[in-house]
PDB file of C-alpha atoms in Angstrom:
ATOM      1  CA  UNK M   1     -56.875 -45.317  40.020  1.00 59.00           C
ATOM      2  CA  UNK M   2     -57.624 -43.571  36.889  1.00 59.00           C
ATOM      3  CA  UNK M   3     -55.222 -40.575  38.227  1.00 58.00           C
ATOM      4  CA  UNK M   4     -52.093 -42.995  38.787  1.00 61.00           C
ATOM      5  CA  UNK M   5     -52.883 -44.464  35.325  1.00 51.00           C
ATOM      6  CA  UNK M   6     -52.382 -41.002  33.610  1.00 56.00           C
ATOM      7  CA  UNK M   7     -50.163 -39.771  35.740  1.00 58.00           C
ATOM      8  CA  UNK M   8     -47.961 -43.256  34.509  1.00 60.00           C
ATOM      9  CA  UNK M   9     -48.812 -42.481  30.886  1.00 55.00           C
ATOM     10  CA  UNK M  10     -47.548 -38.851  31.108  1.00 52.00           C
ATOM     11  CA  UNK M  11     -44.333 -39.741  32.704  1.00 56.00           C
ATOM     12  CA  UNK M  12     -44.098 -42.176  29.596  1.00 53.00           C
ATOM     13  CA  UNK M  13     -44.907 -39.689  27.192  1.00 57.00           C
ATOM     14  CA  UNK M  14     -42.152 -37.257  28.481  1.00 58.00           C
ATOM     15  CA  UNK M  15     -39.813 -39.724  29.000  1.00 56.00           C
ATOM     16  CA  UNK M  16     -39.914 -40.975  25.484  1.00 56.00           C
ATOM     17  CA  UNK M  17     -39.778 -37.484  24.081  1.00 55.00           C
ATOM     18  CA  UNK M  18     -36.849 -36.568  25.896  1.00 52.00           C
ATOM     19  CA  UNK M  19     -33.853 -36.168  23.426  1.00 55.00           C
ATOM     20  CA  UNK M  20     -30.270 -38.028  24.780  1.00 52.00           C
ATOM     21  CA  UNK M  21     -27.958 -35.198  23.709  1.00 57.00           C
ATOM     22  CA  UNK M  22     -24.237 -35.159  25.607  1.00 57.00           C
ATOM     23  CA  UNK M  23     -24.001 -33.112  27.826  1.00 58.00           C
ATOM     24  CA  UNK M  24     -21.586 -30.152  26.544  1.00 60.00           C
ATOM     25  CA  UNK M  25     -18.738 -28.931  29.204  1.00 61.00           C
ATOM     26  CA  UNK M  26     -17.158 -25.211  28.699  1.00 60.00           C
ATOM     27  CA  UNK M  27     -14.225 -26.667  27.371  1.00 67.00           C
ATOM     28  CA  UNK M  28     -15.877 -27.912  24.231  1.00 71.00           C
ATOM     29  CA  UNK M  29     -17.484 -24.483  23.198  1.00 78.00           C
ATOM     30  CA  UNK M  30     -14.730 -22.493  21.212  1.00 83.00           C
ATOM     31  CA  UNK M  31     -13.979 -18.946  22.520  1.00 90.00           C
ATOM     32  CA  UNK M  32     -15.086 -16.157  20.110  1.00 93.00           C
ATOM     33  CA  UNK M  33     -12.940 -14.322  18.029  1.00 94.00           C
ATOM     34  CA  UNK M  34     -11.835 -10.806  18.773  1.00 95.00           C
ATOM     35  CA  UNK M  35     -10.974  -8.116  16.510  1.00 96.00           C
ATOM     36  CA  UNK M  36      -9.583  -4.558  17.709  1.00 95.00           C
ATOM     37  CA  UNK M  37      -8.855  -2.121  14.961  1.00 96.00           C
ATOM     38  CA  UNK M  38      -6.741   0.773  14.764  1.00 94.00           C
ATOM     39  CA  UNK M  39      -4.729   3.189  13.255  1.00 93.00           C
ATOM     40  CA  UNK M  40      -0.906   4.256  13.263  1.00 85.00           C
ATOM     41  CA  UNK M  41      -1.766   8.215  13.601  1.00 83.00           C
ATOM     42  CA  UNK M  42      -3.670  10.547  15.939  1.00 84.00           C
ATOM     43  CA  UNK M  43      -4.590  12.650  13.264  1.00 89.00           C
ATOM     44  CA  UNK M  44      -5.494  11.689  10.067  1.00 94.00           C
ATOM     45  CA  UNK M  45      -4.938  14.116   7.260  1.00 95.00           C
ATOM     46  CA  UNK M  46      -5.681  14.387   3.041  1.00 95.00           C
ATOM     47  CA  UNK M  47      -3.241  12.848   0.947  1.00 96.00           C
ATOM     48  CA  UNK M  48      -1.001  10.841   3.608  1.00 95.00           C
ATOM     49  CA  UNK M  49      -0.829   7.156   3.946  1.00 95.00           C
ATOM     50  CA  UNK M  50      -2.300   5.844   6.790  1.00 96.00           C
ATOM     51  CA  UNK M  51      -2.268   2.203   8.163  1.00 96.00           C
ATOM     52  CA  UNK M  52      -5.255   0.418   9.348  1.00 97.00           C
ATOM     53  CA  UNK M  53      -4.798  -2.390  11.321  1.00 96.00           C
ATOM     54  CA  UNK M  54      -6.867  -5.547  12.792  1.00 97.00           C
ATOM     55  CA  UNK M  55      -5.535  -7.415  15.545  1.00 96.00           C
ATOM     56  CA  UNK M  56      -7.624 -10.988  15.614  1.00 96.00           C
ATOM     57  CA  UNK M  57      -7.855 -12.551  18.536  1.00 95.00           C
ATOM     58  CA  UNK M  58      -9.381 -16.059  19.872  1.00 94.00           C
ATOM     59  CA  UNK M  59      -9.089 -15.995  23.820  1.00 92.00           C
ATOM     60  CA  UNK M  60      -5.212 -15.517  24.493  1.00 92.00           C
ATOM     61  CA  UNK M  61      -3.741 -16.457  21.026  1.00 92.00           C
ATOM     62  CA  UNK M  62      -3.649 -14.601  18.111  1.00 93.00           C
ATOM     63  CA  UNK M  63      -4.907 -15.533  14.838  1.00 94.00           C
ATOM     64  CA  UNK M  64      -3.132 -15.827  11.621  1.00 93.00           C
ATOM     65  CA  UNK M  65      -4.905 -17.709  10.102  1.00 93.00           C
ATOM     66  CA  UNK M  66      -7.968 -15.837   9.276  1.00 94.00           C
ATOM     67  CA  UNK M  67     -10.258 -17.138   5.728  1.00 96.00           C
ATOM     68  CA  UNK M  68     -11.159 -13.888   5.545  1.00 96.00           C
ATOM     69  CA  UNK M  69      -9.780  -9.947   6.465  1.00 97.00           C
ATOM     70  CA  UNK M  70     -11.551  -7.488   4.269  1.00 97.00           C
ATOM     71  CA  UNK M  71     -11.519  -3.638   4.675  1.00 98.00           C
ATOM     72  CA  UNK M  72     -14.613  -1.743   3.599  1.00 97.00           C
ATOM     73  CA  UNK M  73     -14.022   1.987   3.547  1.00 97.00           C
ATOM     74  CA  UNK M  74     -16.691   4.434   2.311  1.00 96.00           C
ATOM     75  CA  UNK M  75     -16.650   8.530   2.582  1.00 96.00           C
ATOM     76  CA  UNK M  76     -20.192   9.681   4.841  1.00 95.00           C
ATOM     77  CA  UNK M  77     -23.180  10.197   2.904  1.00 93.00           C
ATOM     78  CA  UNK M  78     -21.766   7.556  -0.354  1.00 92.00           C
ATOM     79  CA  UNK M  79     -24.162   5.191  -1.618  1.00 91.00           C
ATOM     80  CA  UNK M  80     -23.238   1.634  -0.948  1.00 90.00           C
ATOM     81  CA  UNK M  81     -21.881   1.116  -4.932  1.00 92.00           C
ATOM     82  CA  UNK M  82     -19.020   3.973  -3.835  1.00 92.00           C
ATOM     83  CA  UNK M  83     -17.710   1.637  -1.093  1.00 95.00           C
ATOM     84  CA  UNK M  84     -14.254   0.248  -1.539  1.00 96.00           C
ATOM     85  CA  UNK M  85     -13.147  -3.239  -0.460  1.00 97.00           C
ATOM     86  CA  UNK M  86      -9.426  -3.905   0.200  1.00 97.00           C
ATOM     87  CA  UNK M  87      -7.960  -7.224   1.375  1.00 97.00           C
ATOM     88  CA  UNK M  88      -5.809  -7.353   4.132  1.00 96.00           C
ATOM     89  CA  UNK M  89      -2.591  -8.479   4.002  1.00 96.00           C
ATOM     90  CA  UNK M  90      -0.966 -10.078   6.906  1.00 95.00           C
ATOM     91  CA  UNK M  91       2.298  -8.897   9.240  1.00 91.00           C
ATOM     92  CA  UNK M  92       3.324 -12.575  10.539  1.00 85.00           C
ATOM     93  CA  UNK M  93       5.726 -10.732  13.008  1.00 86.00           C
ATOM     94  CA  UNK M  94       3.259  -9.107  14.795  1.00 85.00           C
ATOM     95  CA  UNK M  95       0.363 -11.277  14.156  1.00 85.00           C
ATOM     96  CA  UNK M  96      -1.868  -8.396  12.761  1.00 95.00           C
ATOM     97  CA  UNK M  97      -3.624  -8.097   9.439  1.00 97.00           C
ATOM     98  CA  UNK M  98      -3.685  -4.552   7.428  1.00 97.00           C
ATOM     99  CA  UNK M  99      -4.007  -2.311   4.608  1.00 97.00           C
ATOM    100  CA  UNK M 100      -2.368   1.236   3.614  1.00 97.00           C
ATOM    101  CA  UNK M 101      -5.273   3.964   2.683  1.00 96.00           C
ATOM    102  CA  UNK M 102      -5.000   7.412   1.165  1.00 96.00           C
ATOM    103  CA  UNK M 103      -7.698   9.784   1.782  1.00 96.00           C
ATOM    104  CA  UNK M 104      -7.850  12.944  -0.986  1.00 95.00           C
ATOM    105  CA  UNK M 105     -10.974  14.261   0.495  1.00 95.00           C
ATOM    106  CA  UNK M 106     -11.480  15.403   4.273  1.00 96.00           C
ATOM    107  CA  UNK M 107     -14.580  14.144   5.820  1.00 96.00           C
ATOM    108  CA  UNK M 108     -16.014  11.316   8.067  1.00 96.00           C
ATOM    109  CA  UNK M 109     -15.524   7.511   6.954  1.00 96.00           C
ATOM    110  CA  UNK M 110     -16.034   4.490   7.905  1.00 97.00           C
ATOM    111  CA  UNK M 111     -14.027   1.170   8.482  1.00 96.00           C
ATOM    112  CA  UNK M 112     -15.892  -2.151   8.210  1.00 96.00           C
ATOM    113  CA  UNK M 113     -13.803  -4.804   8.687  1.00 97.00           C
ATOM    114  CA  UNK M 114     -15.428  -8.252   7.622  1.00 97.00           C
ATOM    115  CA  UNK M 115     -13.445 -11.217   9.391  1.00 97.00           C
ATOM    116  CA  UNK M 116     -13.710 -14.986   8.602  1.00 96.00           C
ATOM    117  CA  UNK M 117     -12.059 -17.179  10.864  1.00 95.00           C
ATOM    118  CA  UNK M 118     -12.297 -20.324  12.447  1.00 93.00           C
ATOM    119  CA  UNK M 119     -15.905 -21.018  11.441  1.00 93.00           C
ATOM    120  CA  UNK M 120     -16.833 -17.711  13.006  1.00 95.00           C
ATOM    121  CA  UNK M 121     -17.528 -14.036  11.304  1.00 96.00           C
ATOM    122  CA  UNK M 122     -17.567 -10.537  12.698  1.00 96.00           C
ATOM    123  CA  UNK M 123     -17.719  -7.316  11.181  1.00 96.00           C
ATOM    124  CA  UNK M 124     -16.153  -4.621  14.165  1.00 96.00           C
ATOM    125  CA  UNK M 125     -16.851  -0.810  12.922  1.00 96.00           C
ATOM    126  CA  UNK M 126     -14.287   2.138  13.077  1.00 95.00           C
ATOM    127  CA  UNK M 127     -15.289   6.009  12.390  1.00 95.00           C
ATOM    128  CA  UNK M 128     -12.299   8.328  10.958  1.00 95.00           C
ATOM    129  CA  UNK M 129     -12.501  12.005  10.471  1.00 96.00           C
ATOM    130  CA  UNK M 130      -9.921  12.785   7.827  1.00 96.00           C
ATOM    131  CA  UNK M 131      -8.624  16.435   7.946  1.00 95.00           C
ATOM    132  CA  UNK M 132      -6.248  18.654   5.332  1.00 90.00           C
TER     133      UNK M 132
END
């Protein structure tokens, strides 16, 4: 008797912790944004304009309407205070956001790309070798 007792208060215990939350389908969980960046040139080289691009995407569509689209370019071995931070302008045609860069020194760099949209934030990574 004592065992059906407790077993009753533990089921009443459980039961009145358990938290009534609705029950989420698929459909109500927002598909990630995407970013893919690139370049317009094979071969990079010293002292020739370049563009960088970064296509945003959210499942199928294509978002223009990014809070945020920030380049952060910095040369191998620079200290964080040497970075430079360029915002990207948008190409409504095509949907893409951008920026034009000059390199005057060959090396390695890197792209950071910090992206703000639709209550979501990534930050994809590119690696350019810059020649003369």
């Amino acid at each position: 008797m004592k065992k059906i007792v407790l077993l009753m208060l533990v089921t009443l215990i459980i039961a009145g912790c358990t938290n009534e939350q609705e029950v989420r389908n698929d459909e109500d969980i927002p598909e990630l944004i995407e970013v893919t960046l690139e370049i317009d040139s094979p071969t990079i080289k010293t002292n020739e304009e370049i563009m960088i691009k970064a296509k945003i995407t959210q499942g199928k569509e294509m978002v223009k309407d990014a809070n945020e689209v920030t380049f952060e370019i910095w040369r191998d071995g620079q200290t964080e205070k040497e970075h430079e931070k360029f915002e990207g302008k948008i190409d409504q045609k095509e949907g893409v956001y951008f920026i034009n860069k000059t390199f005057n020194e060959p090396g390695l760099y890197y792209v950071i790309t910090h992206v703000t949209a639709r209550n979501m934030h990534t930050m994809p990574k590119l690696e350019l070798e810059v020649v003369e």
